[in-house]
XYZ file of C-alpha atoms in Angstrom:
783
model
C 170.485 103.246 113.857
C 170.156 101.612 110.595
C 173.651 102.585 109.405
C 175.543 101.587 112.581
C 173.840 98.305 112.317
C 175.004 97.828 108.913
C 178.660 98.963 109.958
C 178.655 96.522 112.909
C 177.549 93.633 110.542
C 180.258 94.070 108.080
C 182.889 94.548 110.769
C 181.901 91.338 112.043
C 182.155 89.901 108.702
C 185.530 91.161 108.037
C 186.470 89.607 111.709
C 185.129 86.172 110.412
C 186.544 86.217 106.772
C 189.822 84.415 106.226
C 191.619 85.834 102.874
C 194.064 82.957 102.954
C 191.631 80.378 101.734
C 190.085 80.425 98.151
C 186.644 80.895 99.047
C 187.020 84.815 99.153
C 184.848 85.047 96.042
C 181.959 83.267 97.715
C 182.168 85.382 100.857
C 181.781 88.309 98.644
C 178.952 87.145 97.127
C 177.303 86.310 100.438
C 178.343 89.800 101.576
C 176.765 91.486 98.379
C 173.585 89.244 98.799
C 173.344 90.303 102.365
C 173.774 93.797 101.703
C 170.685 93.776 99.100
C 168.904 91.698 101.289
C 169.414 92.575 104.803
C 167.332 89.980 106.546
C 164.813 90.630 109.288
C 162.305 88.888 111.376
C 158.894 89.681 112.771
C 157.214 88.010 115.804
C 153.809 88.837 116.874
C 152.446 88.410 120.649
C 148.779 87.722 120.950
C 146.829 87.972 124.333
C 145.598 84.471 124.053
C 145.109 81.861 121.228
C 141.215 80.844 121.793
C 138.742 83.317 120.912
C 134.735 83.674 120.417
C 133.175 85.712 117.918
C 132.936 89.210 119.106
C 135.880 89.266 121.241
C 138.993 91.230 120.570
C 142.233 89.716 119.483
C 145.248 91.944 120.973
C 148.655 91.829 119.446
C 152.201 93.393 119.731
C 154.808 93.127 116.935
C 158.438 92.999 117.325
C 160.615 93.448 114.230
C 164.172 92.304 114.709
C 167.374 92.242 112.369
C 167.453 88.775 111.170
C 171.213 88.467 112.013
C 171.794 89.734 115.767
C 168.164 89.643 116.851
C 168.123 93.117 117.998
C 165.264 95.391 117.763
C 165.019 97.030 114.302
C 163.701 100.380 114.052
C 164.054 100.759 110.253
C 160.509 99.932 109.150
C 157.534 101.981 109.996
C 154.717 99.568 108.659
C 153.517 96.131 109.409
C 151.095 94.249 107.789
C 148.590 91.881 109.950
C 146.177 89.688 108.288
C 143.731 87.018 109.812
C 142.903 84.168 107.482
C 140.097 81.493 107.449
C 140.907 77.948 106.829
C 140.717 78.101 103.034
C 143.552 81.151 103.672
C 141.386 83.815 102.811
C 141.737 87.002 104.590
C 138.958 88.005 106.703
C 140.608 90.955 108.608
C 143.488 93.202 107.543
C 145.407 95.998 109.375
C 148.510 98.145 108.615
C 150.258 98.750 111.947
C 152.297 102.090 112.605
C 155.901 100.569 113.932
C 158.114 102.776 116.209
C 161.432 102.372 117.873
C 160.042 99.274 119.819
C 157.730 97.833 117.166
C 153.850 98.319 117.204
C 150.601 96.998 118.380
C 146.926 96.818 117.222
C 143.676 94.697 117.469
C 141.190 92.896 115.466
C 137.691 93.213 116.703
C 136.257 89.573 115.344
C 133.056 90.003 113.755
C 129.710 88.078 114.831
C 129.671 86.733 111.125
C 132.758 84.716 111.499
C 132.391 80.749 111.161
C 134.037 78.375 113.889
C 137.426 77.098 112.842
C 141.068 77.355 112.708
C 142.353 80.731 111.853
C 145.777 81.958 110.855
C 147.323 85.134 111.699
C 150.113 86.385 109.674
C 152.263 89.434 110.073
C 154.968 90.630 107.752
C 156.883 93.880 106.455
C 156.856 95.319 103.090
C 160.684 94.462 102.872
C 160.212 90.785 103.777
C 157.919 90.612 100.639
C 161.125 90.250 98.836
C 161.938 87.057 100.360
C 158.625 85.288 100.021
C 155.613 84.129 102.338
C 157.790 81.400 104.146
C 159.469 84.186 106.108
C 156.570 85.701 107.190
C 155.450 85.075 110.959
C 152.527 82.770 111.214
C 150.215 81.614 114.037
C 147.040 79.734 114.548
C 144.200 80.905 116.476
C 141.050 78.950 117.174
C 137.810 81.100 116.701
C 134.336 79.914 117.727
C 131.012 81.442 116.806
C 128.668 80.361 119.564
C 125.697 82.187 117.525
C 126.424 80.156 114.400
C 126.050 76.150 113.777
C 129.827 74.827 113.160
C 130.477 73.144 109.936
C 130.547 69.633 110.713
C 133.586 67.596 109.814
C 133.276 64.517 107.700
C 132.830 61.194 108.971
C 136.082 59.923 110.842
C 138.411 58.285 108.466
C 141.866 56.724 108.831
C 144.596 58.747 109.771
C 146.866 60.041 107.364
C 150.506 59.712 107.849
C 153.591 61.234 105.878
C 157.169 59.624 105.806
C 159.921 61.744 104.478
C 163.547 61.002 104.186
C 166.492 63.260 104.484
C 170.178 62.098 103.943
C 172.750 63.763 105.812
C 174.322 66.657 103.456
C 171.939 66.347 100.757
C 172.561 63.233 98.489
C 173.144 59.568 98.490
C 176.182 58.284 96.653
C 176.936 54.769 95.361
C 179.244 52.765 97.640
C 179.452 55.805 100.263
C 177.911 55.205 103.544
C 175.464 57.844 104.779
C 173.225 58.634 107.662
C 169.559 59.056 106.445
C 167.240 60.683 108.980
C 163.399 60.023 108.564
C 160.237 62.057 109.804
C 156.996 60.356 110.569
C 154.162 62.575 111.107
C 150.199 62.646 111.115
C 148.093 64.514 108.725
C 148.902 67.731 111.453
C 152.501 67.575 111.307
C 152.906 65.633 114.626
C 155.239 62.884 115.138
C 154.011 59.577 115.421
C 155.506 56.054 116.782
C 155.815 52.903 114.857
C 158.649 50.217 113.909
C 160.530 51.140 110.525
C 162.213 48.698 108.159
C 164.842 49.265 105.359
C 164.338 47.152 102.307
C 166.194 46.381 99.101
C 164.268 45.813 95.768
C 164.008 42.196 96.430
C 162.148 43.153 99.964
C 164.648 41.970 102.079
C 165.229 43.545 105.466
C 168.388 45.202 105.813
C 167.897 46.908 108.969
C 165.134 47.869 111.600
C 164.864 51.183 113.643
C 162.588 53.355 115.767
C 161.748 57.116 115.745
C 164.013 58.627 118.722
C 161.475 61.423 119.510
C 158.425 63.419 117.572
C 158.690 60.736 114.896
C 162.190 61.603 114.013
C 165.308 59.243 113.719
C 167.737 57.660 111.400
C 169.085 54.562 109.490
C 172.552 53.944 108.036
C 172.801 52.749 104.302
C 175.526 52.644 101.891
C 173.720 52.267 98.494
C 174.717 50.021 95.815
C 174.822 50.797 91.907
C 171.671 49.401 90.423
C 169.810 48.833 93.606
C 166.767 50.637 94.990
C 165.389 50.860 98.462
C 162.522 51.711 100.431
C 161.578 52.528 104.147
C 158.050 50.959 105.436
C 156.796 51.917 109.012
C 154.301 49.717 110.820
C 152.423 52.130 113.014
C 150.850 51.589 116.387
C 147.388 51.690 115.210
C 148.062 48.974 112.703
C 148.546 51.217 109.569
C 151.551 51.174 107.303
C 153.335 53.736 105.661
C 156.258 53.922 103.319
C 158.230 55.725 100.651
C 161.207 55.202 98.469
C 164.394 56.285 99.681
C 165.982 59.118 97.483
C 167.841 57.333 94.461
C 171.686 57.396 94.894
C 173.998 59.241 92.524
C 177.032 57.519 90.798
C 179.362 60.248 91.719
C 179.236 63.151 94.443
C 180.054 64.172 98.034
C 178.596 62.911 101.306
C 179.278 64.693 104.803
C 178.851 63.523 108.433
C 178.887 65.386 111.500
C 179.851 64.232 114.779
C 180.717 65.942 118.142
C 183.824 65.124 119.835
C 184.722 65.303 123.550
C 186.861 68.343 122.998
C 183.840 70.325 122.296
C 184.522 70.207 118.409
C 182.629 69.020 115.399
C 184.134 66.536 113.348
C 183.054 66.892 109.825
C 183.907 63.736 107.339
C 183.532 64.318 103.476
C 183.638 61.429 101.477
C 183.621 61.588 97.627
C 184.236 59.457 94.726
C 185.651 62.291 92.807
C 188.839 64.342 92.107
C 191.332 62.467 95.018
C 193.886 65.100 96.013
C 191.776 68.325 95.034
C 191.030 71.004 97.606
C 187.518 71.155 99.062
C 186.098 73.812 101.327
C 183.966 74.328 104.374
C 182.137 77.387 105.142
C 180.515 77.667 108.431
C 177.950 80.629 108.993
C 175.298 81.432 111.450
C 172.331 83.843 110.142
C 174.947 84.912 107.356
C 177.681 85.865 109.374
C 180.623 83.508 108.723
C 181.986 81.794 111.578
C 184.627 79.941 109.939
C 186.270 78.879 106.406
C 188.662 76.008 105.967
C 190.238 74.154 103.364
C 191.327 70.469 103.033
C 192.773 68.120 100.420
C 190.722 64.896 99.634
C 192.782 62.003 100.267
C 191.705 58.341 99.137
C 188.275 59.921 98.689
C 188.131 61.242 102.244
C 188.927 64.363 104.188
C 188.112 65.571 107.626
C 187.131 69.132 109.070
C 187.619 69.883 112.822
C 185.679 72.979 113.879
C 185.363 74.516 117.369
C 181.910 74.784 118.434
C 182.633 78.018 120.126
C 183.249 79.559 116.646
C 179.864 78.915 115.916
C 177.020 81.656 116.929
C 174.030 80.656 119.255
C 170.769 79.137 117.154
C 171.030 77.527 113.786
C 174.544 77.549 111.925
C 174.827 76.245 108.165
C 177.614 73.903 107.448
C 178.221 73.966 103.645
C 180.822 71.831 101.624
C 182.057 73.451 98.325
C 184.073 71.623 95.779
C 187.142 72.721 94.055
C 185.236 74.588 91.680
C 183.623 76.474 94.477
C 180.063 74.906 94.000
C 178.222 73.898 97.010
C 177.950 69.986 96.997
C 176.959 69.250 100.704
C 175.122 71.222 103.388
C 173.627 70.403 107.171
C 172.521 72.552 109.917
C 173.715 72.411 113.396
C 172.079 73.910 116.416
C 173.904 75.575 119.280
C 171.639 76.119 122.135
C 171.251 79.763 123.175
C 172.433 80.802 126.709
C 169.716 83.383 128.069
C 171.247 85.657 130.110
C 167.954 87.423 131.037
C 166.825 86.971 134.675
C 163.318 88.674 134.402
C 160.767 87.045 136.631
C 157.320 87.650 137.794
C 156.377 87.890 141.241
C 152.681 88.584 142.938
C 151.859 90.163 146.251
C 150.120 87.166 147.344
C 149.046 83.657 145.877
C 145.294 84.117 146.000
C 142.772 86.775 145.083
C 139.110 87.445 145.490
C 136.964 89.055 142.830
C 137.396 92.646 142.131
C 140.558 92.739 144.168
C 143.631 94.838 143.570
C 146.529 92.549 142.159
C 150.274 94.061 142.516
C 152.571 92.533 139.953
C 156.416 92.959 140.063
C 158.849 92.605 137.293
C 162.047 91.487 138.770
C 165.063 92.021 136.553
C 168.659 93.378 137.245
C 168.909 95.190 133.514
C 168.703 98.777 133.442
C 167.535 101.244 130.823
C 164.308 101.127 128.286
C 162.612 97.796 127.998
C 160.383 96.680 125.445
C 157.761 94.083 126.718
C 154.243 92.962 126.208
C 152.082 91.588 129.082
C 148.877 89.441 128.620
C 146.942 87.929 131.618
C 143.915 85.482 130.452
C 142.048 83.021 131.975
C 142.549 78.989 132.051
C 139.315 78.254 131.348
C 139.669 74.918 129.170
C 139.538 76.696 125.918
C 142.894 78.657 126.223
C 146.228 76.734 126.225
C 148.880 77.096 128.793
C 151.397 76.818 125.812
C 151.837 80.466 124.333
C 153.956 80.706 121.352
C 157.407 82.227 122.815
C 159.496 84.867 120.973
C 162.672 82.929 121.836
C 161.332 79.786 120.462
C 160.759 81.579 116.826
C 163.798 83.811 116.740
C 166.321 80.809 117.780
C 164.240 77.941 115.737
C 160.886 77.949 114.125
C 161.885 81.238 111.812
C 164.925 79.283 110.584
C 163.361 75.976 109.752
C 161.067 74.574 107.185
C 157.455 72.863 108.634
C 155.849 72.398 111.834
C 158.652 71.984 115.041
C 156.662 70.218 117.530
C 157.091 71.475 120.813
C 159.771 73.981 120.278
C 160.422 74.964 124.024
C 161.729 71.283 124.375
C 164.805 72.477 122.396
C 165.606 75.378 124.680
C 165.216 73.384 127.906
C 167.912 72.169 130.220
C 170.802 70.531 128.187
C 170.955 66.791 128.062
C 172.246 63.955 125.872
C 168.591 63.302 124.735
C 167.987 66.817 123.888
C 171.174 66.891 122.004
C 170.051 63.999 119.914
C 166.727 65.230 119.546
C 168.127 68.751 118.307
C 170.358 66.990 115.774
C 167.315 65.171 114.280
C 165.442 68.429 113.972
C 168.217 70.052 111.949
C 168.515 67.029 109.619
C 164.987 66.893 109.048
C 163.644 70.669 108.762
C 165.980 72.180 106.427
C 166.931 75.760 106.144
C 164.524 78.484 105.061
C 166.773 81.666 105.186
C 168.284 81.442 101.942
C 169.383 79.227 98.896
C 172.990 79.323 97.530
C 171.750 79.678 94.111
C 170.458 83.075 94.903
C 173.421 83.985 96.779
C 175.863 83.006 93.987
C 174.327 84.700 91.224
C 174.537 88.433 90.549
C 172.522 90.479 93.117
C 169.172 92.010 92.025
C 167.587 95.040 93.342
C 164.666 94.043 95.689
C 161.173 94.336 94.360
C 159.620 95.847 97.433
C 161.249 98.911 99.030
C 161.717 99.150 103.212
C 159.341 101.525 104.442
C 161.978 103.298 106.519
C 160.041 106.842 107.024
C 156.362 106.174 106.124
C 153.691 103.802 104.354
C 154.114 103.391 100.700
C 151.289 103.494 98.295
C 152.107 102.032 95.080
C 150.684 101.746 91.593
C 151.435 101.394 87.852
C 150.594 103.692 84.890
C 149.584 101.835 81.688
C 148.653 102.938 78.075
C 145.147 101.953 77.461
C 146.179 101.822 73.565
C 148.975 99.543 73.892
C 148.166 98.042 77.546
C 152.072 98.636 78.215
C 153.444 100.435 81.078
C 154.367 104.028 80.658
C 157.290 105.687 82.231
C 157.974 109.500 83.229
C 154.293 110.003 84.106
C 153.557 112.313 86.890
C 150.620 111.236 88.924
C 148.741 113.104 92.042
C 147.590 111.294 94.982
C 144.868 112.991 97.127
C 144.003 111.918 100.521
C 140.999 113.843 101.914
C 140.646 114.241 105.857
C 144.730 114.165 106.233
C 146.987 117.142 107.000
C 149.229 116.329 104.125
C 146.265 115.903 101.714
C 148.285 115.632 98.413
C 151.291 113.703 97.240
C 152.950 113.184 94.087
C 154.799 110.345 92.011
C 156.661 110.241 88.751
C 156.543 106.482 87.237
C 159.579 104.866 87.082
C 161.284 102.898 84.017
C 158.702 100.180 84.611
C 156.021 102.380 84.957
C 155.665 101.875 88.645
C 154.558 104.652 91.170
C 155.531 105.189 94.665
C 153.796 107.637 97.152
C 155.530 108.264 100.684
C 152.397 108.993 102.575
C 152.886 110.114 105.945
C 150.457 110.187 108.935
C 147.503 108.592 107.379
C 145.318 106.799 109.801
C 141.844 105.136 109.899
C 139.434 104.329 106.935
C 139.305 106.664 104.174
C 139.712 106.791 100.311
C 142.362 107.859 98.077
C 142.036 109.810 94.665
C 144.798 109.167 91.621
C 144.983 111.263 88.688
C 147.276 111.863 85.962
C 148.931 115.327 86.507
C 148.777 116.539 83.001
C 145.179 117.740 81.379
C 146.061 115.892 77.776
C 146.928 112.445 78.989
C 143.498 110.842 78.933
C 144.770 107.584 77.585
C 146.689 106.759 80.697
C 145.440 104.394 83.159
C 146.464 104.215 86.959
C 145.979 101.060 88.732
C 146.735 101.212 92.880
C 148.475 98.064 94.136
C 147.199 96.309 97.244
C 149.677 96.917 100.058
C 149.014 93.306 101.313
C 151.207 90.287 100.206
C 149.603 87.851 97.426
C 147.800 84.977 98.931
C 150.008 81.843 99.363
C 148.971 78.786 97.852
C 148.724 76.387 100.692
C 146.825 73.651 101.970
C 143.415 74.352 103.836
C 143.100 73.943 107.645
C 141.295 71.117 108.942
C 137.668 71.722 110.065
C 137.482 72.292 113.748
C 135.673 69.531 115.998
C 134.408 70.788 119.250
C 134.736 68.710 122.256
C 131.430 68.358 124.109
C 133.550 68.788 127.534
C 134.055 72.633 126.226
C 130.341 73.463 126.087
C 130.074 75.211 129.734
C 133.320 76.961 128.847
C 132.005 78.267 125.644
C 128.938 79.206 126.916
C 130.646 81.163 129.784
C 132.791 82.674 127.148
C 129.746 83.770 125.156
C 128.093 85.345 127.807
C 131.065 87.209 128.786
C 130.984 88.897 125.267
C 127.746 89.737 125.380
C 127.596 91.248 128.693
C 130.544 93.346 127.651
C 128.753 94.648 124.431
C 125.405 95.311 126.641
C 126.931 96.868 129.778
C 130.609 98.390 128.574
C 130.081 99.257 124.865
C 131.638 102.682 125.209
C 134.671 101.234 127.047
C 135.697 98.649 124.500
C 135.379 100.622 121.295
C 137.588 103.682 122.396
C 140.254 104.676 120.019
C 142.967 107.214 120.096
C 144.768 108.976 117.242
C 148.916 109.462 117.752
C 149.997 112.904 117.888
C 151.090 114.071 114.546
C 154.644 116.020 114.433
C 153.958 117.878 111.074
C 150.886 119.595 111.112
C 151.248 121.659 107.902
C 150.036 120.547 104.368
C 152.355 119.606 101.632
C 152.957 123.228 100.748
C 153.886 124.298 104.128
C 152.713 127.620 105.390
C 150.592 129.543 103.158
C 151.644 133.191 102.054
C 147.844 134.202 102.593
C 145.325 132.360 104.463
C 141.590 133.333 104.773
C 139.222 131.765 107.274
C 135.841 132.341 105.773
C 133.916 132.608 109.021
C 135.864 135.835 109.430
C 134.253 137.578 106.601
C 130.772 138.153 105.162
C 129.364 134.675 103.843
C 128.383 134.908 100.302
C 126.269 132.350 98.352
C 128.627 132.025 95.376
C 132.448 131.388 95.303
C 132.470 133.938 92.609
C 131.492 136.511 95.296
C 134.012 135.420 97.865
C 136.694 135.423 95.415
C 135.654 139.197 94.103
C 135.052 140.392 97.517
C 138.318 139.757 99.761
C 140.652 137.622 98.093
C 142.514 140.163 96.488
C 145.371 137.540 95.075
C 142.959 135.942 92.885
C 141.028 138.028 90.182
C 137.743 136.652 88.464
C 137.039 137.513 84.869
C 134.792 136.652 81.956
C 135.860 134.622 78.792
C 134.500 136.107 76.025
C 131.294 138.155 75.877
C 128.524 136.516 77.733
C 131.322 133.593 78.665
C 132.145 131.382 81.405
C 133.724 132.607 84.883
C 137.783 132.454 84.470
C 139.961 132.469 87.567
C 143.346 134.242 87.281
C 145.951 134.559 90.095
C 148.324 137.456 90.428
C 152.052 136.047 90.556
C 154.035 138.336 92.978
C 157.368 137.094 91.441
C 156.405 137.931 87.915
C 153.886 140.745 88.709
C 151.501 139.228 86.392
C 147.978 137.662 86.344
C 147.972 133.833 85.240
C 144.777 131.814 84.117
C 147.035 128.864 83.419
C 149.181 126.788 85.228
C 147.749 127.241 88.490
C 147.221 124.361 91.235
C 143.667 124.805 92.527
C 142.491 122.298 94.882
C 139.858 121.220 97.105
C 140.694 119.337 100.081
C 143.780 118.270 98.629
C 142.304 117.368 95.380
C 143.549 119.025 92.356
C 141.194 120.779 89.829
C 142.197 119.888 86.242
C 139.999 122.679 85.220
C 140.678 125.481 87.689
C 137.360 127.619 86.777
C 135.235 124.575 88.318
C 135.794 126.129 91.475
C 132.963 128.181 90.969
C 130.504 125.706 91.031
C 131.761 125.040 94.762
C 129.107 125.736 97.461
C 131.132 128.548 99.678
C 129.065 127.735 102.639
C 131.099 124.402 102.710
C 134.313 125.891 102.662
C 136.244 126.865 105.980
C 139.362 128.095 104.594
C 141.416 129.222 101.568
C 145.065 129.053 101.337
C 146.899 131.102 98.709
C 150.494 130.938 97.383
C 150.983 133.437 94.793
C 154.571 132.641 93.957
C 156.493 130.174 91.416
C 155.812 126.543 92.595
C 157.145 123.276 91.815
C 155.595 120.145 92.430
C 157.073 116.859 91.276
C 158.321 117.857 87.590
C 155.220 120.220 86.944
C 155.407 124.247 87.292
C 152.792 126.316 88.486
C 152.615 130.154 88.697
C 150.987 129.581 92.221
C 148.412 127.582 94.157
C 144.983 128.220 96.084
C 143.892 125.382 98.533
C 139.871 125.356 99.575
C 139.262 123.143 102.649
C 135.808 122.399 103.545
C 134.455 121.887 107.084
C 134.095 117.937 106.560
C 137.606 117.578 104.907
C 136.054 115.665 102.068
C 134.092 117.873 100.003
C 130.900 115.930 98.685
C 129.643 116.574 95.102
C 132.953 117.469 93.735
C 133.013 116.704 89.944
C 136.332 114.956 89.289
C 138.038 114.198 86.048
C 136.518 111.000 84.532
C 140.286 109.398 84.294
C 140.410 109.604 88.127
C 140.767 106.608 90.262
C 138.880 106.642 93.593
C 139.232 103.560 95.800
C 138.635 102.797 99.574
C 142.134 102.596 101.069
C 142.548 102.289 104.733
C 145.572 103.930 106.317
C 147.400 102.900 109.545
C 145.128 101.280 112.214
C 143.929 103.514 114.763
C 144.833 102.166 118.475
C 142.399 100.681 120.280
C 142.190 101.210 124.216
C 142.114 98.225 126.370
C 139.308 98.370 128.932
C 140.569 97.672 132.544
C 138.065 98.979 135.308
C 139.518 100.326 138.445
C 137.513 99.179 141.577
C 139.349 101.159 144.275
C 136.058 102.917 145.341
C 133.473 100.800 147.417
C 130.858 101.921 145.035
C 132.563 100.389 142.051
C 133.117 97.027 143.895
C 129.828 96.741 144.434
C 128.251 97.509 141.466
C 125.913 95.188 140.029
C 127.159 95.603 136.476
C 128.828 92.325 135.599
C 132.420 92.081 134.995
C 133.040 88.834 133.183
C 136.542 89.655 131.272
C 138.275 86.587 130.218
C 141.488 88.655 129.246
C 142.250 90.726 132.677
C 145.013 92.695 131.320
C 146.541 93.593 128.036
C 149.730 95.863 128.004
C 151.533 96.106 124.632
C 154.220 98.402 125.951
C 155.457 97.518 129.468
C 157.677 100.352 131.053
C 157.292 100.028 134.461
C 158.269 97.261 136.791
C 155.253 97.538 139.163
C 151.954 96.826 137.787
C 148.506 96.951 139.223
C 145.236 95.738 138.110
C 141.835 94.323 139.345
C 140.538 90.964 138.783
C 136.930 90.503 137.661
C 133.905 88.263 138.625
C 135.213 85.110 136.946
C 136.805 82.663 139.113
C 139.399 80.254 138.540
C 142.992 80.359 137.447
C 144.692 82.816 134.926
C 147.973 82.618 133.071
C 150.480 85.720 133.306
C 152.632 86.034 130.036
C 155.793 88.439 129.484
C 157.282 88.364 126.310
C 159.882 90.826 124.638
C 163.344 92.350 125.058
C 164.641 93.678 128.616
C 167.011 96.870 128.897
C 169.952 94.947 128.032
C 168.145 93.727 124.724
C 167.922 89.891 125.903
C 165.014 88.024 125.208
C 162.382 88.009 127.590
C 159.753 85.134 128.258
C 158.388 84.581 131.497
C 155.002 83.193 133.077
C 153.403 82.856 136.266
C 149.723 81.733 137.299
C 147.003 83.633 139.120
C 144.470 82.417 141.050
C 140.886 84.138 141.870
C 138.668 82.621 144.534
């Protein structure tokens, strides 16, 4: 699948690359950059956005390639974090991904404080491009059992005014459009009247925001002059900022739409009249057009058919004669959704504990990948759920907060076209920067987890504190099937363990394979991204009108914990395809319960394990384990891999200190065996009943840390009231989320309402059978 995607990408690249221009070297570097940094996007659908402590946050993860927005099966792990208002993680999880993404949950502790939280999601591969490319979403959490931290006394609102010259720079004596964005401290647009002033404070022009605090004014800067913009706001406050200083020489660009559905791109310059300049248009790193034009009297014009641009955000870049990017701006083509998925209920209103039949109406055929949430509109939950189409087409491509992103995907109009253009002018480009593209590509620092999760670490020499290469390290994970992994440190001293089928809580043990390397230190890295240095969220100020709703929600949580505890804490383990340990099928296997049980391991090995011999070192010396190698027909006491629950014993003779009554099974391979760069004459693997033998004496240089595997999936509790006995049960059913389905496969869905009356919102998100983005919603009323 991955290979076919790459082939398709570069087939399209070849289709839109134009050899007759002189930008072939730029295109080649963009191709090389894309090959090393194949972009991807990730979207997380939560069951709702407002929670009280004790509730469960349910989520579904969608991973798509960043070019065509098709589901990407190339990652097997996603990382999800819940951050508090100071951006410190309070909950973290690693989620297994399949062909259609993955799903998980967070049980919110009763110790959480009331406030705004951020849920963040990313893959290991996305770390290469930085936190700006991670998915983030705001959640509100209220702890009704703790007094909230009180916000400071209300002060004057803080405002921000930003200016964005079209194309990037202002050039003396050249006319430019300058966009502005006027916002409050929460990033929301505000209204006011703006004035452009020169350094003498003369008013040159006045203007108003068009929508969401965005608008523009025109300016032809003059040499030696300075300008500023002042806004008088509707609340009486004033905010101002300096206009970016103009340059003596350079380029400007201006984009207009013509009646012929074309873009007219006008470039002005004070440099190199008669020299060629170039236009490169690309949508998510697929080149749509390349044009060359000569500058005449300081001006040239490019005409570009809008139909050549892809849906969504395109990047229009002007390159000078030396192939350096000198101007750039974004342009938005509203995508045409071809999905027709709709929701239909069997009737308009339902009673409590009544069966609801929901139909998904769609003409698409094949496998779909969608998630469904039904939650109560209780005055706390929002009706405006973050939509997957908004994220993929808009917010994932832009800097900063996009206010009401659904507006830009609404029915086309002249107002919408103008507002969209202001959005492109003020929110910039976040996917990549040309300086990264044009330099020589570098290998990515983080690997794509294509087959399994990767545990990483580093080996250092404690004498020099420098990293060490070519050191083999064993990683043991008791209570797993595979049990033991190995890695050899690379040229930078880094380790990479490709770990399969590791789920739930646990610990890992790392140790250097060689018995003589006591000066080496192993450090296991956190799999989660470094915390971003971002501003704290504001304190949450609760509205007194929400008190009744909060009390009802708190009662709902408490009743579920009292009456339905067993139903809300059910987990299940996924099926594991490979049920053999790392060494496969042993040559000999001893299930100790089938034999006479002895009180010492010496007796066990002497009495019925014929492949292992027990000797004594010297007169009255310690016991010594020897293994008979069938290949060489010899007994060996050295270079034998002896393990207990996957943990190698550097001193094989320590096996005699193990309590045999705690050992369930012994596997023996008495032939030559190679693991990493280590050669063994054979191996003996002891397995305890618990899977994690207690009291085992480990090498003092071993590293033992708590390290959770992939999250076990929690089962969503949805009672069935088909019988009259259950319908008449006096046990309360105060569920706020009636239904959560992370993997909707059927088109007919049935569920039951609870005891809470009111309106509920049904939200369906994902991809239909034809790969089209799905976003549908419908209200349900319970009387």
